[in-house]
Amino acid sequence: MKTILTVNGKQHEVGHDSRRTLLDTLRDDLGLQGTKKGCDHGQCGACTVLLNGERVNSCLCLTAMHEGDEITTIEGIGSPERLSALQKAFVEKDGYQCGYCTPGQIMSATAMLKEISEGAPSYVSDDLGAPHLSDEEMAERMSGNLCRCSAYPLIREAIAMAAEVKK
Ligand code: FES
Ligand code: FES
């Protein structure tokens, strides 16, 4: 079967089996290997991409269900010459060790900062109107992105740094 997707602003028509996941389409059919496969079961967040602006685990998405949708991957938010604020902050704060989880962390944090700026509360928000980017908020909101190197403190520092730049 065929599905038309817009990935990082470019339209693609991809031919695929009806069971193909969006993660496999991105990595294996479109060659966008920045998006990582960790668990392939929706448990680690390594495969996080933006789907019409919202963060999703691409290993849990079937390509066939996304006709006409807009996908953004780590390759779409910056380039080595023009890093996004979050990409820069991860480099500056050393927000990684092996780096395998990093694209997923950055994509998830990109959506998370937007969610906070729109006032979306989390389980730990004490002010439902204007959530504040505390360590606790970040830990809760980023809890779907596991880091086996346990670089969490520096990941949170990088996110806080990027949030300051965006103000
Ligand atoms: S590879 Fe998708 S959540 Fe782990
Ligand atoms: S930096 Fe190694 S898994 Fe996160």
XYZ file of N, CA, C and O and ligand atoms in Angstrom:
676
model
N 0.836 -1.189 0.000
C 0.000 0.000 0.000
C 0.879 1.250 0.000
O 2.080 1.149 0.219
N 0.248 2.398 -0.255
C 1.021 3.645 -0.321
C 0.424 4.688 0.640
O -0.791 4.752 0.808
N 1.313 5.470 1.227
C 0.865 6.541 2.127
C 1.678 7.800 1.806
O 2.885 7.714 1.571
N 0.976 8.938 1.799
C 1.681 10.211 1.584
C 1.890 10.888 2.939
O 0.942 11.094 3.708
N 3.155 11.185 3.228
C 3.523 11.836 4.496
C 4.344 13.076 4.186
O 5.110 13.078 3.224
N 4.210 14.103 5.019
C 5.138 15.234 4.910
C 6.115 15.105 6.070
O 5.714 15.108 7.236
N 7.387 14.915 5.737
C 8.398 14.721 6.770
C 9.412 15.856 6.681
O 10.032 16.067 5.627
N 9.540 16.597 7.765
C 10.450 17.754 7.822
C 10.216 18.700 6.640
O 11.146 19.188 6.001
N 8.932 18.896 6.334
C 8.551 19.857 5.300
C 8.580 19.323 3.877
O 8.227 20.036 2.945
N 8.973 18.049 3.718
C 9.062 17.501 2.364
C 8.053 16.355 2.205
O 7.972 15.477 3.076
N 7.316 16.378 1.105
C 6.306 15.332 0.912
C 6.927 14.052 0.337
O 7.761 14.113 -0.566
N 6.493 12.910 0.879
C 6.976 11.613 0.391
C 5.778 10.699 0.181
O 4.857 10.688 1.005
N 5.852 9.915 -0.882
C 4.875 8.828 -1.039
C 5.642 7.543 -0.768
O 6.596 7.230 -1.482
N 5.258 6.842 0.295
C 6.010 5.630 0.638
C 5.158 4.392 0.409
O 3.979 4.353 0.742
N 5.783 3.387 -0.190
C 5.136 2.098 -0.393
C 5.505 1.214 0.789
O 6.667 1.202 1.207
N 4.514 0.524 1.382
C 4.838 -0.258 2.579
C 3.795 -1.331 2.840
O 2.660 -1.263 2.366
N 4.204 -2.270 3.656
C 3.294 -3.301 4.165
C 2.331 -2.638 5.154
O 2.712 -1.664 5.817
N 1.117 -3.124 5.272
C 0.129 -2.477 6.151
C 0.550 -2.507 7.625
O 0.041 -1.740 8.436
N 1.502 -3.380 7.981
C 1.916 -3.472 9.392
C 3.134 -2.613 9.715
O 3.610 -2.620 10.837
N 3.625 -1.852 8.729
C 4.882 -1.113 8.944
C 4.681 0.033 9.945
O 3.699 0.777 9.863
N 5.639 0.164 10.854
C 5.514 1.278 11.815
C 6.107 2.546 11.207
O 6.970 2.493 10.319
N 5.663 3.680 11.760
C 6.211 4.962 11.312
C 7.714 5.000 11.581
O 8.486 5.529 10.777
N 8.148 4.416 12.695
C 9.579 4.389 13.017
C 10.368 3.688 11.904
O 11.399 4.201 11.446
N 9.904 2.532 11.466
C 10.631 1.812 10.411
C 10.571 2.563 9.083
O 11.540 2.564 8.312
N 9.448 3.219 8.820
C 9.361 4.025 7.589
C 10.387 5.149 7.620
O 11.114 5.387 6.642
N 10.465 5.845 8.759
C 11.401 6.975 8.849
C 12.842 6.498 8.712
O 13.628 7.038 7.930
N 13.190 5.474 9.471
C 14.587 5.028 9.493
C 14.994 4.267 8.229
O 16.025 4.537 7.629
N 14.157 3.300 7.846
C 14.596 2.374 6.799
C 14.162 2.788 5.399
O 14.849 2.487 4.426
N 13.008 3.450 5.278
C 12.552 3.836 3.932
C 13.020 5.247 3.572
O 13.335 5.517 2.416
N 13.035 6.143 4.571
C 13.414 7.527 4.272
C 14.834 7.862 4.713
O 15.316 8.977 4.488
N 15.503 6.922 5.355
C 16.914 7.112 5.722
C 17.139 8.139 6.822
O 18.242 8.661 6.970
N 16.088 8.420 7.617
C 16.230 9.400 8.698
C 16.562 8.650 9.990
O 15.687 8.345 10.802
N 17.852 8.359 10.147
C 18.230 7.468 11.243
C 18.530 8.180 12.550
O 18.993 7.563 13.516
N 18.242 9.491 12.580
C 18.352 10.207 13.854
C 17.333 9.682 14.851
O 17.584 9.645 16.054
N 16.178 9.278 14.378
C 15.148 8.713 15.258
C 15.568 7.295 15.615
O 15.822 6.482 14.722
N 15.670 7.005 16.906
C 16.251 5.731 17.335
C 15.204 4.682 17.699
O 14.105 5.012 18.139
N 15.610 3.416 17.501
C 14.771 2.305 17.959
C 15.408 1.739 19.220
O 16.530 1.235 19.187
N 14.695 1.882 20.343
C 15.194 1.325 21.596
C 14.447 0.045 21.895
O 14.890 -1.050 21.562
N 13.257 0.191 22.498
C 12.486 -0.994 22.910
C 11.573 -1.507 21.811
O 11.214 -2.681 21.794
N 11.126 -0.615 20.903
C 10.135 -0.946 19.865
C 8.785 -1.345 20.480
O 7.991 -2.005 19.842
N 8.546 -0.939 21.719
C 7.311 -1.298 22.427
C 6.679 -0.117 23.167
O 5.907 -0.328 24.096
N 7.059 1.112 22.832
C 6.436 2.262 23.504
C 6.890 2.485 24.933
O 6.187 3.131 25.707
N 8.058 1.985 25.287
C 8.450 2.098 26.697
C 9.650 2.999 26.953
O 9.900 3.344 28.105
N 10.412 3.375 25.914
C 11.666 4.096 26.198
C 11.707 5.528 25.656
O 12.496 6.339 26.125
N 10.907 5.854 24.656
C 10.884 7.221 24.123
C 11.988 7.544 23.116
O 12.037 8.659 22.599
N 12.872 6.586 22.825
C 13.978 6.867 21.890
C 13.460 7.234 20.498
O 14.148 7.917 19.736
N 12.262 6.784 20.182
C 11.707 6.981 18.832
C 10.788 8.194 18.735
O 10.043 8.315 17.767
N 10.836 9.095 19.726
C 9.893 10.229 19.755
C 10.061 11.153 18.550
O 11.178 11.568 18.218
N 8.947 11.458 17.907
C 8.913 12.453 16.817
C 7.684 13.336 17.054
O 6.859 13.038 17.924
N 7.577 14.415 16.305
C 6.371 15.245 16.380
C 5.433 14.841 15.259
O 5.854 14.729 14.099
N 4.186 14.593 15.635
C 3.152 14.234 14.660
C 2.132 15.366 14.697
O 1.464 15.556 15.725
N 2.066 16.132 13.620
C 1.224 17.334 13.593
C 1.472 18.190 14.844
O 0.540 18.712 15.461
N 2.746 18.282 15.233
C 3.135 19.157 16.344
C 3.084 18.532 17.728
O 3.523 19.142 18.692
N 2.537 17.303 17.855
C 2.443 16.660 19.176
C 3.457 15.536 19.248
O 3.687 14.827 18.260
N 4.034 15.297 20.457
C 5.031 14.222 20.552
C 4.358 12.845 20.600
O 3.347 12.660 21.273
N 4.933 11.905 19.877
C 4.424 10.523 19.858
C 5.605 9.563 19.806
O 6.706 9.929 19.385
N 5.347 8.331 20.229
C 6.329 7.265 20.050
C 6.097 6.669 18.662
O 5.062 6.020 18.434
N 7.030 6.883 17.763
C 6.780 6.451 16.381
C 6.760 4.934 16.240
O 6.231 4.407 15.265
N 7.292 4.205 17.233
C 7.235 2.734 17.152
C 5.820 2.235 17.394
O 5.513 1.079 17.104
N 4.952 3.101 17.951
C 3.570 2.689 18.209
C 2.608 3.208 17.138
O 1.399 3.039 17.263
N 3.132 3.880 16.111
C 2.285 4.442 15.049
C 2.404 3.582 13.798
O 3.523 3.269 13.372
N 1.279 3.250 13.210
C 1.323 2.548 11.925
C 1.344 3.600 10.815
O 0.513 4.516 10.801
N 2.274 3.456 9.901
C 2.412 4.412 8.788
C 1.077 4.585 8.059
O 0.692 5.707 7.698
N 0.358 3.492 7.895
C -0.897 3.523 7.127
C -1.934 4.457 7.739
O -2.855 4.899 7.055
N -1.792 4.768 9.028
C -2.788 5.610 9.693
C -2.456 7.092 9.591
O -3.158 7.921 10.183
N -1.386 7.440 8.857
C -0.937 8.835 8.880
C -0.910 9.517 7.517
O -0.132 10.439 7.294
N -1.795 9.094 6.660
C -1.943 9.732 5.356
C -2.151 11.246 5.540
O -3.035 11.681 6.298
N -1.297 12.034 4.888
C -1.455 13.498 4.918
C -0.909 14.166 6.168
O -0.981 15.390 6.287
N -0.361 13.385 7.108
C 0.119 13.989 8.356
C 1.506 14.609 8.191
O 2.253 14.262 7.275
N 1.809 15.521 9.122
C 3.125 16.182 9.125
C 3.958 15.622 10.258
O 3.544 15.646 11.418
N 5.129 15.132 9.912
C 6.033 14.529 10.884
C 7.289 15.408 10.959
O 7.806 15.840 9.925
N 7.766 15.629 12.176
C 9.065 16.309 12.336
C 9.984 15.384 13.119
O 9.612 14.873 14.180
N 11.184 15.171 12.589
C 12.186 14.339 13.265
C 13.326 15.246 13.733
O 13.347 16.444 13.428
N 14.281 14.662 14.414
C 15.423 15.437 14.914
C 16.156 16.152 13.762
O 16.673 17.253 13.940
N 16.131 15.552 12.569
C 16.802 16.190 11.416
C 16.066 17.451 10.983
O 16.636 18.291 10.268
N 14.775 17.574 11.405
C 13.948 18.690 10.928
C 13.950 19.899 11.846
O 13.383 20.936 11.503
N 14.557 19.781 13.037
C 14.487 20.945 13.934
C 15.773 21.762 13.946
O 15.835 22.817 14.555
N 16.810 21.267 13.290
C 18.060 22.016 13.232
C 19.040 21.282 12.343
O 18.743 20.190 11.856
N 20.197 21.882 12.116
C 21.234 21.229 11.311
C 22.555 21.468 12.037
O 22.616 22.311 12.937
N 23.616 20.753 11.665
C 24.890 20.979 12.359
C 25.314 22.445 12.317
O 25.922 22.955 13.245
N 24.948 23.152 11.259
C 25.316 24.575 11.161
C 24.348 25.460 11.941
O 24.724 26.537 12.393
N 23.084 25.015 12.048
C 22.067 25.842 12.719
C 21.290 24.976 13.702
O 20.193 24.505 13.400
N 21.897 24.769 14.871
C 21.246 23.924 15.881
C 20.062 24.670 16.494
O 20.089 25.902 16.619
N 19.039 23.907 16.910
C 17.931 24.532 17.643
C 18.444 24.881 19.044
O 19.505 24.400 19.476
N 17.683 25.698 19.774
C 18.105 26.102 21.126
C 18.317 24.874 22.007
O 19.279 24.806 22.782
N 17.450 23.877 21.878
C 17.605 22.675 22.699
C 18.832 21.869 22.290
O 19.561 21.356 23.141
N 19.051 21.733 20.997
C 20.244 20.995 20.537
C 21.515 21.661 21.070
O 22.410 20.995 21.580
N 21.558 22.999 20.983
C 22.723 23.740 21.485
C 22.900 23.515 22.977
O 24.003 23.289 23.462
N 21.795 23.587 23.702
C 21.869 23.449 25.160
C 22.336 22.046 25.555
O 23.099 21.883 26.502
N 21.887 21.012 24.842
C 22.347 19.641 25.152
C 23.864 19.534 24.952
O 24.551 18.887 25.735
N 24.370 20.185 23.907
C 25.822 20.146 23.675
C 26.531 20.910 24.791
O 27.467 20.412 25.414
N 26.028 22.114 25.060
C 26.705 22.961 26.050
C 26.689 22.358 27.445
O 27.670 22.421 28.166
N 25.571 21.746 27.826
C 25.449 21.191 29.187
C 25.891 19.740 29.261
O 25.810 19.130 30.321
N 26.318 19.156 28.135
C 26.727 17.749 28.153
C 25.557 16.863 28.574
O 25.716 15.990 29.435
N 24.387 17.096 27.974
C 23.174 16.395 28.398
C 23.061 14.989 27.846
O 21.956 14.590 27.449
N 24.146 14.259 27.796
C 24.124 12.886 27.275
C 25.435 12.195 27.640
O 26.403 12.847 28.026
N 25.425 10.874 27.492
C 26.691 10.131 27.568
C 26.853 9.367 26.256
O 27.554 9.808 25.369
N 26.102 8.242 26.091
C 26.239 7.513 24.818
C 25.504 8.238 23.688
O 25.825 8.068 22.527
N 24.472 9.003 24.016
C 23.741 9.774 23.015
C 22.589 9.037 22.343
O 21.878 9.632 21.545
N 22.384 7.776 22.694
C 21.348 7.014 21.985
C 19.940 7.567 22.238
O 19.113 7.618 21.328
N 19.701 8.003 23.462
C 18.356 8.501 23.790
C 18.167 9.963 23.382
O 17.059 10.485 23.443
N 19.272 10.631 23.018
C 19.256 12.094 22.886
C 18.263 12.635 21.848
O 17.533 13.592 22.141
N 18.180 12.076 20.636
C 17.187 12.625 19.698
C 15.770 12.577 20.268
O 15.009 13.547 20.156
N 15.432 11.473 20.915
C 14.101 11.348 21.522
C 13.917 12.339 22.649
O 12.852 12.949 22.803
N 14.969 12.535 23.460
C 14.876 13.511 24.562
C 14.632 14.905 23.986
O 13.791 15.666 24.491
N 15.365 15.243 22.931
C 15.245 16.603 22.371
C 13.880 16.809 21.717
O 13.251 17.859 21.888
N 13.387 15.802 21.013
C 12.068 15.954 20.386
C 10.982 16.055 21.448
O 10.053 16.853 21.346
N 11.110 15.243 22.495
C 10.123 15.269 23.555
C 10.170 16.616 24.284
O 9.124 17.216 24.578
N 11.388 17.102 24.557
C 11.523 18.388 25.256
C 11.004 19.538 24.386
O 10.436 20.506 24.898
N 11.181 19.435 23.072
C 10.660 20.469 22.158
C 9.145 20.597 22.338
O 8.599 21.687 22.486
N 8.462 19.442 22.365
C 7.002 19.459 22.529
C 6.630 19.860 23.956
O 5.667 20.595 24.173
N 7.426 19.406 24.926
C 7.129 19.690 26.326
C 7.164 21.190 26.611
O 6.293 21.735 27.293
N 8.155 21.896 26.054
C 8.246 23.342 26.282
C 7.032 24.061 25.670
O 6.522 25.031 26.220
N 6.566 23.539 24.545
C 5.370 24.131 23.920
C 4.139 23.860 24.809
O 3.323 24.747 25.029
N 4.051 22.633 25.334
C 2.909 22.297 26.199
C 2.871 23.220 27.412
O 1.817 23.731 27.798
N 4.059 23.466 28.003
C 4.113 24.350 29.178
C 3.734 25.770 28.785
O 2.964 26.442 29.478
N 4.242 26.234 27.635
C 3.931 27.616 27.236
C 2.437 27.771 26.942
O 1.886 28.864 27.062
N 1.771 26.676 26.614
C 0.320 26.748 26.376
C -0.483 26.530 27.655
O -1.712 26.462 27.627
N 0.238 26.324 28.780
C -0.439 26.186 30.075
C -0.990 24.807 30.357
O -1.830 24.648 31.254
N -0.538 23.766 29.622
C -1.048 22.414 29.872
C -0.455 21.879 31.177
O 0.757 21.816 31.317
N -1.297 21.518 32.163
C -0.760 21.047 33.436
C -0.310 19.590 33.367
O -0.721 18.845 32.486
N 0.553 19.197 34.312
C 0.933 17.781 34.425
C 0.435 17.274 35.775
O -0.132 18.036 36.569
N 0.694 16.029 36.068
C 0.272 15.410 37.323
C 0.839 16.142 38.543
O 0.215 16.175 39.602
N 2.043 16.756 38.390
C 2.666 17.384 39.563
C 2.505 18.909 39.593
O 3.046 19.558 40.484
N 1.783 19.494 38.638
C 1.640 20.962 38.615
C 0.848 21.433 39.829
O -0.232 20.907 40.096
N 1.413 22.437 40.545
C 0.608 22.959 41.655
C -0.221 24.156 41.213
O -1.226 24.482 41.820
N 0.188 24.802 40.104
C -0.609 25.908 39.586
C -1.156 25.487 38.229
O -0.426 25.417 37.242
N -2.450 25.181 38.182
C -3.021 24.651 36.942
C -3.035 25.685 35.821
O -3.044 25.346 34.650
N -3.015 26.959 36.176
C -3.086 28.005 35.145
C -1.758 28.256 34.462
O -1.708 28.493 33.259
N -0.670 28.210 35.236
C 0.631 28.592 34.672
C 1.715 27.667 35.224
O 2.406 28.013 36.180
N 1.851 26.468 34.675
C 2.864 25.540 35.188
C 4.255 26.144 35.093
O 4.575 26.846 34.137
N 5.050 25.873 36.128
C 6.387 26.457 36.231
C 7.390 25.346 35.911
O 7.199 24.193 36.300
N 8.468 25.696 35.215
C 9.413 24.662 34.754
C 10.389 24.269 35.877
O 11.575 24.535 35.804
N 9.851 23.609 36.899
C 10.713 23.154 38.000
C 11.360 21.826 37.597
O 10.957 21.196 36.618
N 12.326 21.384 38.412
C 12.954 20.083 38.177
C 11.913 18.970 38.230
O 11.935 18.034 37.439
N 10.988 19.113 39.190
C 9.949 18.093 39.364
C 9.034 18.032 38.133
O 8.683 16.955 37.652
N 8.673 19.231 37.613
C 7.838 19.279 36.398
C 8.554 18.607 35.233
O 7.967 17.824 34.491
N 9.839 18.946 35.084
C 10.577 18.373 33.945
C 10.682 16.863 34.080
O 10.499 16.131 33.108
N 10.980 16.388 35.300
C 11.123 14.942 35.512
C 9.817 14.236 35.169
O 9.809 13.199 34.494
N 8.698 14.820 35.608
C 7.392 14.198 35.338
C 7.070 14.219 33.829
O 6.713 13.213 33.233
N 7.262 15.387 33.235
C 6.876 15.534 31.823
C 7.796 14.778 30.879
O 7.416 14.464 29.756
N 9.023 14.507 31.320
C 9.980 13.777 30.475
C 10.071 12.306 30.896
O 10.972 11.589 30.457
N 9.133 11.846 31.729
C 9.261 10.492 32.280
C 9.080 9.399 31.224
O 9.428 8.244 31.462
N 8.565 9.748 30.056
C 8.438 8.761 28.989
C 9.725 8.570 28.198
O 9.779 7.744 27.285
N 10.756 9.341 28.534
C 12.036 9.237 27.814
C 13.103 8.716 28.767
O 13.577 9.434 29.645
N 13.439 7.449 28.594
C 14.423 6.826 29.490
C 15.835 7.074 28.978
O 16.064 7.180 27.777
N 16.762 7.193 29.921
C 18.175 7.333 29.573
C 18.934 6.266 30.352
O 19.038 6.336 31.573
N 19.439 5.298 29.624
C 20.110 4.187 30.307
C 21.435 4.628 30.919
O 21.975 3.971 31.794
N 21.989 5.756 30.441
C 23.221 6.294 31.039
C 22.897 7.147 32.256
O 23.794 7.662 32.906
N 21.604 7.362 32.498
C 21.153 8.159 33.642
C 21.726 9.582 33.635
O 22.170 10.081 34.668
N 21.673 10.210 32.484
C 22.163 11.598 32.363
C 21.062 12.601 32.742
O 21.113 13.764 32.350
N 20.087 12.164 33.512
C 18.900 12.996 33.781
C 19.206 14.400 34.331
O 18.620 15.375 33.853
N 20.105 14.544 35.331
C 20.324 15.903 35.854
C 20.803 16.873 34.763
O 20.351 18.019 34.698
N 21.704 16.405 33.898
C 22.227 17.298 32.855
C 21.204 17.501 31.733
O 21.169 18.566 31.091
N 20.372 16.509 31.501
C 19.282 16.683 30.522
C 18.349 17.792 31.020
O 17.961 18.690 30.273
N 18.027 17.747 32.315
C 17.129 18.789 32.854
C 17.809 20.160 32.812
O 17.166 21.163 32.507
N 19.108 20.200 33.076
C 19.813 21.501 32.998
C 19.768 22.043 31.570
O 19.597 23.231 31.343
N 19.943 21.157 30.610
C 19.916 21.589 29.202
C 18.537 22.124 28.829
O 18.416 23.156 28.155
N 17.495 21.439 29.279
C 16.133 21.893 28.954
C 15.870 23.255 29.597
O 15.319 24.168 28.968
N 16.312 23.400 30.854
C 16.098 24.684 31.550
C 16.842 25.792 30.826
O 16.334 26.908 30.657
N 18.056 25.490 30.348
C 18.844 26.492 29.632
C 18.122 26.900 28.329
O 18.006 28.091 28.017
N 17.632 25.940 27.588
C 16.943 26.246 26.325
C 15.667 27.035 26.591
O 15.321 27.946 25.836
N 14.983 26.723 27.688
C 13.742 27.439 28.017
C 14.046 28.900 28.297
O 13.291 29.788 27.915
N 15.178 29.169 28.958
C 15.578 30.552 29.243
C 15.836 31.311 27.942
O 15.417 32.441 27.760
N 16.538 30.654 27.007
C 16.873 31.282 25.721
C 15.599 31.662 24.964
O 15.512 32.698 24.328
N 14.576 30.794 25.085
C 13.342 31.024 24.325
C 12.489 32.141 24.894
O 11.573 32.594 24.253
N 12.727 32.536 26.191
C 11.861 33.533 26.830
C 11.898 34.867 26.102
O 12.921 35.248 25.566
S 11.499 2.491 20.531
Fe 9.606 3.498 20.683
S 9.269 3.798 22.789
Fe 11.100 2.620 22.689
S 22.805 9.224 26.944
Fe 22.985 7.064 26.848
S 20.933 6.379 26.964
Fe 20.809 8.493 27.370
